[in-house]
Amino acid sequence: MPLPDLWLGVLAENLTEDWRHGGFGLYVHWPFCEAKCPYCDFNSHVVAHVDQTRWARALVSEVERVARLTPGRVLNSVFFGGGTPSLMAPETVAAVLDAVRRSWTLANDVEITLEANPRSVEAGRFRGYADAGVNRVSMGIQSLRNDDLRRLGRLHDVGEAQKAFDVARSVFDRVSFDLIYARQDQTLEDWRVELREALSMAVDHLSLYQLTIEPGTAFGDRAQRGRLKGLPEDGLAADMYDLTQELCDAAGMPAYEVSNHAAPGSESRHNLVYWHYGDYAGVGPGAHGRLTVDGIKYATEAWTAPGKWIEAVEQGSGDSLFEGLSGADQSGEYTMMGLRVNEGLDVERIRQMSAQALPDAACQSLEEMGLLWRDSGRAGVTRRGRLLLNSVIAELLP
Amino acid sequence: MTQLSHIRNFSIVAHIDHGKSTLADRLIQSTNTVTAREMKEQLLDSMDIERERGITIKANTVRIEYKAEDGETYILNLIDTPGHVDFAYEVSRSMRAVEGSLLVVDATQGVEAQTLANVYTAIDANHEIVPVLNKIDLPAAEVERVKEQIEDVIGIDASDSCLISAKTGVGIPSVLEAIVKRLPPPKEGDPDKPLKAMLVDSKYDPYLGVVVIVRVIDGVLKKGQRIKMMKTGGTYDIDRIGVYRPAMMEVKELGPGEIGYITAQIKQVRDTRVGDTITTEKKGCETPLPGFKPSIPVVFCGLFPVDANDFEDMRDAIEKLSLNDASFTSEMETSAALGFGFRCGFLGLLHLEVVRDRLEREYDIDLITTAPSVIYKIFLRDGSEIELHNPADMPDPSTIDHIEEPRIKASILVPDDYLGDVLKLCQDRRGEQLDLTYVGARAMVVYDLPLNEVVFDFYDRLKSVSKGYASFDYQMIGYREDYLVKMQILVNDEPVDALSTMVHRDRAEMRGRAMVEKLKDLIPRHMFKIPIQAAIGGKVIARETLAAMRKDVTAKCYGGDASRKKKLLEKQKAGKKRMRQFGKVDIPQEAFISALKMDS
């Protein structure tokens, strides 16, 4: 029997919806940590006890609510972030993933990532996460130097991290880890040696972040009082970045985004949803989402405080914000996100969002400075442009 | 009309925060001039900027009735005067309108520089001076030491100073008695002679038009009189006469020795000149009061809106400000780089800053201020002469025969500990010493200086090298030829007219070097490297290169960051809007003034 005309219309509309260029992902935020790290400005809280059953129920309820807004979609990825999601009981993860499977069709290559602290306690739960459906872990190793781990306020040491990493490798096919560099008193040589060690450990994916001092963190307060000494000045930080590119390229793990490296084909599917400006649902305290409903793209934001969030969920919805985005908002966000990755922006796509996007004069001047390229309907930043990305984006915003 | 013997006219000389306003409030309050209900703090200061900077720009006056211990009732007129060298002429006029001063010194701080210049103006005006030591209730008060300092530094007898706390009210009666007993009444004044009154100051009131503060010398000011301003020649019919208590209160007439206000349908403050003599149109007095000087702007600069769309608002704002400030001039100007703006003239740099602050704050307009300049006389080869107000208008050097610049005679009083540094400063500014004498432990230095070396930051530097103890006054003495050239600043190879200055050829390298170094710090790094050069004609005399920014990237940016980080980038972009673009380079607003300040 042929489909009714109405259905054809909806299908046609869905095919042209912009988010399809980037896919659809689900972010689940677990807001609890055992200790707060001095550099972290994420929504994380240290509490004595978490009622896992109540939280599992709340997360499931939110997944189901969001699913009702996005019926019939294929889900490309799930990401458990935090906080410290490796403090979740495997049963909690399983409950959420069961709800996910009931709610959407999973893509054949669905990526289900969980962020984990590299400690033995957590490693003991890896098998349980895998059984629940997690197929990738991202480990917050942060440094391969004990002194620096202490300064970064981490609870693990290098030996424990390596053991946990080995466990992860034995359980999951895909394992990534994070390092923080451009740390206090770190020299270019120090970083060269440490990064070589990291590359010898790496499986197929690495996130290498320069230490950023965020306002409102312990480091931010100390920096403001002039008490955070030994941070590299911009020239050294830029040299460290260049060195990182050189070593990672040689090791077959080139950057595919500002701070993310992977063997070709092993890029994080989830993060690409953000950078390709797809749709993503955000579930859990403080989680943000971008959801296209009836052809309109909305920004969503959940209540930040865990207590407030869970009460709101139990009354129907954890969202504190659900706001339509104008074409200009979207083109601005896509510019900011899309220029982070190698393939850059789809020019036709961004002009559909806003005719004012990518002003030609600014593009031309950035091209002349060797910071931007335009080719075959795409625009992206050069390697030098990537290091100046904020300035480049500021030029391109209308 | 009050008998001369029952009038006391006085001013208060004090440093900022030493308690001038509080003392004035107490005098007003303790004589029941205002009711407790009407009393509010700092009755006399009217503008925010006056209060913030601790300076008075417009003279204010208040009439107090006081029943003294001798049983008689006296009329006390207080004039609150401006206190900065830019307004030295206005201060000297206000001082001439009264016979005595209270010298208020904070007993915990001692004498400070600002006090000195004004106390000497008071001495010049033959004032009787009553020292008043304030804040004696504070534990840190050092009454004896401060008395000694007044005697040493100022050279007046401080043995029977009034000891007060304006805050608590202690000693206020002794001040009132001292005003009556120690300050003299007006020396002369005949109600039957032709009218002769001094125009002390004037201000614009949106309801009444121009309100003129006057001090009557001879004759009687009456409502309905047809008066004449002797210098400007304007004639007006008086429609109101009154006194400030401190609110306006109408009276029938003002007789000799009295201070008050008149209104006479005067449209602009410009029509009233401080120091002018007011008389009747018919049967007026023969000779005007001595010492009148028209106020002439000596410092010029361009003011441009940062956002070109604000030009119309700026034009309105400047018109409104001009209504209340006769000494400020403006005419429209167009600059290739800055668009439409105004070339404005000021009495001095503080005056410039006050006007700019008022435009920015009261009218909410962001401004770019170009390099201040004096008026140069340019003598061309064809025998003609032009006045140059703006270095951008400098004619082709090959057509110029010679250039003359204005010079001043500067008198500086400085404790001898700082004399060496002050002499060095004057020498560095191309000064020629005219005189050096000692007054107690203080030196009186007289220098002939080019005005353009003084307009900018001379006063700030002087205060800094003398730890605030030097006082400074100047008068224009004429023009003199010198080897002057126009120095241009090029940023990224483009000349920035707003930064062009006239400099002495011998000092050009030094000034050029200082400016390009300053600009290197003031201009934020860009995505490309920027040469910054100083040049005379086509010749580069100083050069710096601002290196390109190397790293400006957010390390982490995921789904949750889309809104927050985008706001940061938008803020970054908005920050750029407070800058002006020259070619591809954004120059922050403050750079235009800061680049000219010399640190050493």
mmCIF file of N, CA and C in Angstrom, chain A residues 312-365:
data_model
loop_
_atom_site.group_PDB
_atom_site.id
_atom_site.type_symbol
_atom_site.label_atom_id
_atom_site.label_comp_id
_atom_site.label_asym_id
_atom_site.label_seq_id
_atom_site.Cartn_x
_atom_site.Cartn_y
_atom_site.Cartn_z
ATOM 1 N N ALA A 312 12.776 18.383 39.448
ATOM 2 C CA ALA A 312 12.112 18.830 38.219
ATOM 3 C C ALA A 312 11.748 17.637 37.345
ATOM 4 N N VAL A 313 12.668 16.663 37.267
ATOM 5 C CA VAL A 313 12.397 15.478 36.446
ATOM 6 C C VAL A 313 11.193 14.739 37.008
ATOM 7 N N GLU A 314 11.182 14.620 38.327
ATOM 8 C CA GLU A 314 10.084 13.873 38.938
ATOM 9 C C GLU A 314 8.736 14.581 38.781
ATOM 10 N N GLN A 315 8.819 15.880 38.428
ATOM 11 C CA GLN A 315 7.578 16.600 38.130
ATOM 12 C C GLN A 315 7.330 16.692 36.630
ATOM 13 N N GLY A 316 8.161 16.033 35.814
ATOM 14 C CA GLY A 316 7.843 15.982 34.379
ATOM 15 C C GLY A 316 8.995 16.281 33.438
ATOM 16 N N SER A 317 9.842 17.289 33.750
ATOM 17 C CA SER A 317 10.916 17.624 32.816
ATOM 18 C C SER A 317 12.096 18.268 33.541
ATOM 19 N N GLY A 318 13.302 17.852 33.193
ATOM 20 C CA GLY A 318 14.499 18.410 33.802
ATOM 21 C C GLY A 318 14.978 19.691 33.124
ATOM 22 N N ASP A 319 14.312 20.090 32.042
ATOM 23 C CA ASP A 319 14.804 21.255 31.303
ATOM 24 C C ASP A 319 14.493 22.571 32.005
ATOM 25 N N SER A 320 15.494 23.446 32.047
ATOM 26 C CA SER A 320 15.260 24.802 32.531
ATOM 27 C C SER A 320 15.142 25.757 31.353
ATOM 28 N N LEU A 321 15.540 25.277 30.174
ATOM 29 C CA LEU A 321 15.502 26.151 28.993
ATOM 30 C C LEU A 321 15.128 25.293 27.789
ATOM 31 N N PHE A 322 14.286 25.867 26.947
ATOM 32 C CA PHE A 322 13.928 25.215 25.689
ATOM 33 C C PHE A 322 13.615 26.351 24.746
ATOM 34 N N GLU A 323 14.605 26.715 23.930
ATOM 35 C CA GLU A 323 14.526 27.991 23.238
ATOM 36 C C GLU A 323 14.879 27.818 21.766
ATOM 37 N N GLY A 324 14.055 28.363 20.903
ATOM 38 C CA GLY A 324 14.320 28.276 19.467
ATOM 39 C C GLY A 324 15.544 29.075 19.070
ATOM 40 N N LEU A 325 16.299 28.556 18.107
ATOM 41 C CA LEU A 325 17.501 29.251 17.644
ATOM 42 C C LEU A 325 17.230 29.897 16.293
ATOM 43 N N SER A 326 17.605 31.158 16.157
ATOM 44 C CA SER A 326 17.429 31.834 14.866
ATOM 45 C C SER A 326 18.457 31.290 13.877
ATOM 46 N N GLY A 327 18.261 31.620 12.609
ATOM 47 C CA GLY A 327 19.229 31.203 11.589
ATOM 48 C C GLY A 327 20.610 31.732 11.914
ATOM 49 N N ALA A 328 20.667 32.978 12.394
ATOM 50 C CA ALA A 328 21.968 33.583 12.711
ATOM 51 C C ALA A 328 22.616 32.876 13.909
ATOM 52 N N ASP A 329 21.785 32.518 14.919
ATOM 53 C CA ASP A 329 22.323 31.753 16.054
ATOM 54 C C ASP A 329 22.956 30.463 15.551
ATOM 55 N N GLN A 330 22.214 29.797 14.674
ATOM 56 C CA GLN A 330 22.696 28.496 14.190
ATOM 57 C C GLN A 330 23.976 28.641 13.376
ATOM 58 N N SER A 331 24.007 29.647 12.510
ATOM 59 C CA SER A 331 25.203 29.775 11.682
ATOM 60 C C SER A 331 26.400 30.131 12.572
ATOM 61 N N GLY A 332 26.164 30.912 13.622
ATOM 62 C CA GLY A 332 27.241 31.252 14.555
ATOM 63 C C GLY A 332 27.761 30.007 15.259
ATOM 64 N N GLU A 333 26.830 29.168 15.723
ATOM 65 C CA GLU A 333 27.253 27.952 16.424
ATOM 66 C C GLU A 333 27.958 26.983 15.486
ATOM 67 N N TYR A 334 27.420 26.898 14.287
ATOM 68 C CA TYR A 334 28.037 25.977 13.327
ATOM 69 C C TYR A 334 29.439 26.468 12.956
ATOM 70 N N THR A 335 29.600 27.794 12.816
ATOM 71 C CA THR A 335 30.924 28.342 12.525
ATOM 72 C C THR A 335 31.897 27.945 13.629
ATOM 73 N N MET A 336 31.438 28.148 14.881
ATOM 74 C CA MET A 336 32.311 27.902 16.016
ATOM 75 C C MET A 336 32.674 26.424 16.136
ATOM 76 N N MET A 337 31.698 25.569 15.886
ATOM 77 C CA MET A 337 31.925 24.137 16.024
ATOM 78 C C MET A 337 32.654 23.567 14.792
ATOM 79 N N GLY A 338 32.150 23.919 13.629
ATOM 80 C CA GLY A 338 32.624 23.289 12.390
ATOM 81 C C GLY A 338 34.071 23.611 12.054
ATOM 82 N N LEU A 339 34.526 24.808 12.440
ATOM 83 C CA LEU A 339 35.907 25.152 12.105
ATOM 84 C C LEU A 339 36.918 24.417 12.974
ATOM 85 N N ARG A 340 36.432 23.700 13.995
ATOM 86 C CA ARG A 340 37.363 22.965 14.857
ATOM 87 C C ARG A 340 37.891 21.709 14.179
ATOM 88 N N VAL A 341 37.147 21.194 13.200
ATOM 89 C CA VAL A 341 37.559 19.938 12.569
ATOM 90 C C VAL A 341 38.183 20.160 11.188
ATOM 91 N N ASN A 342 38.973 19.169 10.767
ATOM 92 C CA ASN A 342 39.725 19.294 9.518
ATOM 93 C C ASN A 342 38.863 19.646 8.314
ATOM 94 N N GLU A 343 37.680 19.022 8.238
ATOM 95 C CA GLU A 343 36.900 19.198 7.013
ATOM 96 C C GLU A 343 36.194 20.558 6.964
ATOM 97 N N GLY A 344 36.183 21.284 8.085
ATOM 98 C CA GLY A 344 35.652 22.640 8.096
ATOM 99 C C GLY A 344 34.156 22.691 7.870
ATOM 100 N N LEU A 345 33.705 23.801 7.274
ATOM 101 C CA LEU A 345 32.277 24.068 7.132
ATOM 102 C C LEU A 345 31.802 23.771 5.723
ATOM 103 N N ASP A 346 30.546 23.350 5.653
ATOM 104 C CA ASP A 346 29.866 23.192 4.367
ATOM 105 C C ASP A 346 29.249 24.559 4.042
ATOM 106 N N VAL A 347 29.801 25.225 3.030
ATOM 107 C CA VAL A 347 29.416 26.609 2.761
ATOM 108 C C VAL A 347 27.935 26.716 2.394
ATOM 109 N N GLU A 348 27.474 25.812 1.564
ATOM 110 C CA GLU A 348 26.080 25.838 1.145
ATOM 111 C C GLU A 348 25.159 25.670 2.364
ATOM 112 N N ARG A 349 25.560 24.763 3.243
ATOM 113 C CA ARG A 349 24.741 24.463 4.415
ATOM 114 C C ARG A 349 24.638 25.683 5.333
ATOM 115 N N ILE A 350 25.759 26.358 5.562
ATOM 116 C CA ILE A 350 25.730 27.495 6.494
ATOM 117 C C ILE A 350 24.973 28.676 5.877
ATOM 118 N N ARG A 351 25.042 28.805 4.537
ATOM 119 C CA ARG A 351 24.312 29.910 3.900
ATOM 120 C C ARG A 351 22.800 29.670 3.961
ATOM 121 N N GLN A 352 22.412 28.393 4.027
ATOM 122 C CA GLN A 352 20.991 28.071 4.219
ATOM 123 C C GLN A 352 20.509 28.569 5.580
ATOM 124 N N MET A 353 21.413 28.503 6.566
ATOM 125 C CA MET A 353 21.028 28.959 7.909
ATOM 126 C C MET A 353 20.904 30.469 7.931
ATOM 127 N N SER A 354 21.889 31.145 7.313
ATOM 128 C CA SER A 354 21.883 32.605 7.327
ATOM 129 C C SER A 354 22.676 33.120 6.134
ATOM 130 N N ALA A 355 22.054 34.017 5.388
ATOM 131 C CA ALA A 355 22.712 34.561 4.198
ATOM 132 C C ALA A 355 23.926 35.395 4.581
ATOM 133 N N GLN A 356 23.936 35.880 5.834
ATOM 134 C CA GLN A 356 25.058 36.722 6.271
ATOM 135 C C GLN A 356 26.266 35.911 6.754
ATOM 136 N N ALA A 357 26.092 34.587 6.840
ATOM 137 C CA ALA A 357 27.186 33.780 7.370
ATOM 138 C C ALA A 357 28.409 33.859 6.472
ATOM 139 N N LEU A 358 29.576 33.630 7.049
ATOM 140 C CA LEU A 358 30.849 33.643 6.334
ATOM 141 C C LEU A 358 30.998 34.850 5.413
ATOM 142 N N PRO A 359 31.004 36.043 5.955
ATOM 143 C CA PRO A 359 31.123 37.231 5.106
ATOM 144 C C PRO A 359 32.369 37.145 4.224
ATOM 145 N N ASP A 360 32.156 37.449 2.948
ATOM 146 C CA ASP A 360 33.206 37.195 1.966
ATOM 147 C C ASP A 360 34.474 38.009 2.228
ATOM 148 N N ALA A 361 34.305 39.285 2.623
ATOM 149 C CA ALA A 361 35.475 40.145 2.828
ATOM 150 C C ALA A 361 36.351 39.580 3.949
ATOM 151 N N ALA A 362 35.686 39.146 5.034
ATOM 152 C CA ALA A 362 36.448 38.596 6.154
ATOM 153 C C ALA A 362 37.165 37.316 5.734
ATOM 154 N N CYS A 363 36.466 36.471 4.974
ATOM 155 C CA CYS A 363 37.077 35.219 4.511
ATOM 156 C C CYS A 363 38.313 35.521 3.676
ATOM 157 N N GLN A 364 38.149 36.492 2.783
ATOM 158 C CA GLN A 364 39.245 36.803 1.881
ATOM 159 C C GLN A 364 40.464 37.291 2.657
ATOM 160 N N SER A 365 40.208 38.180 3.633
ATOM 161 C CA SER A 365 41.330 38.718 4.391
ATOM 162 C C SER A 365 41.992 37.609 5.220
#
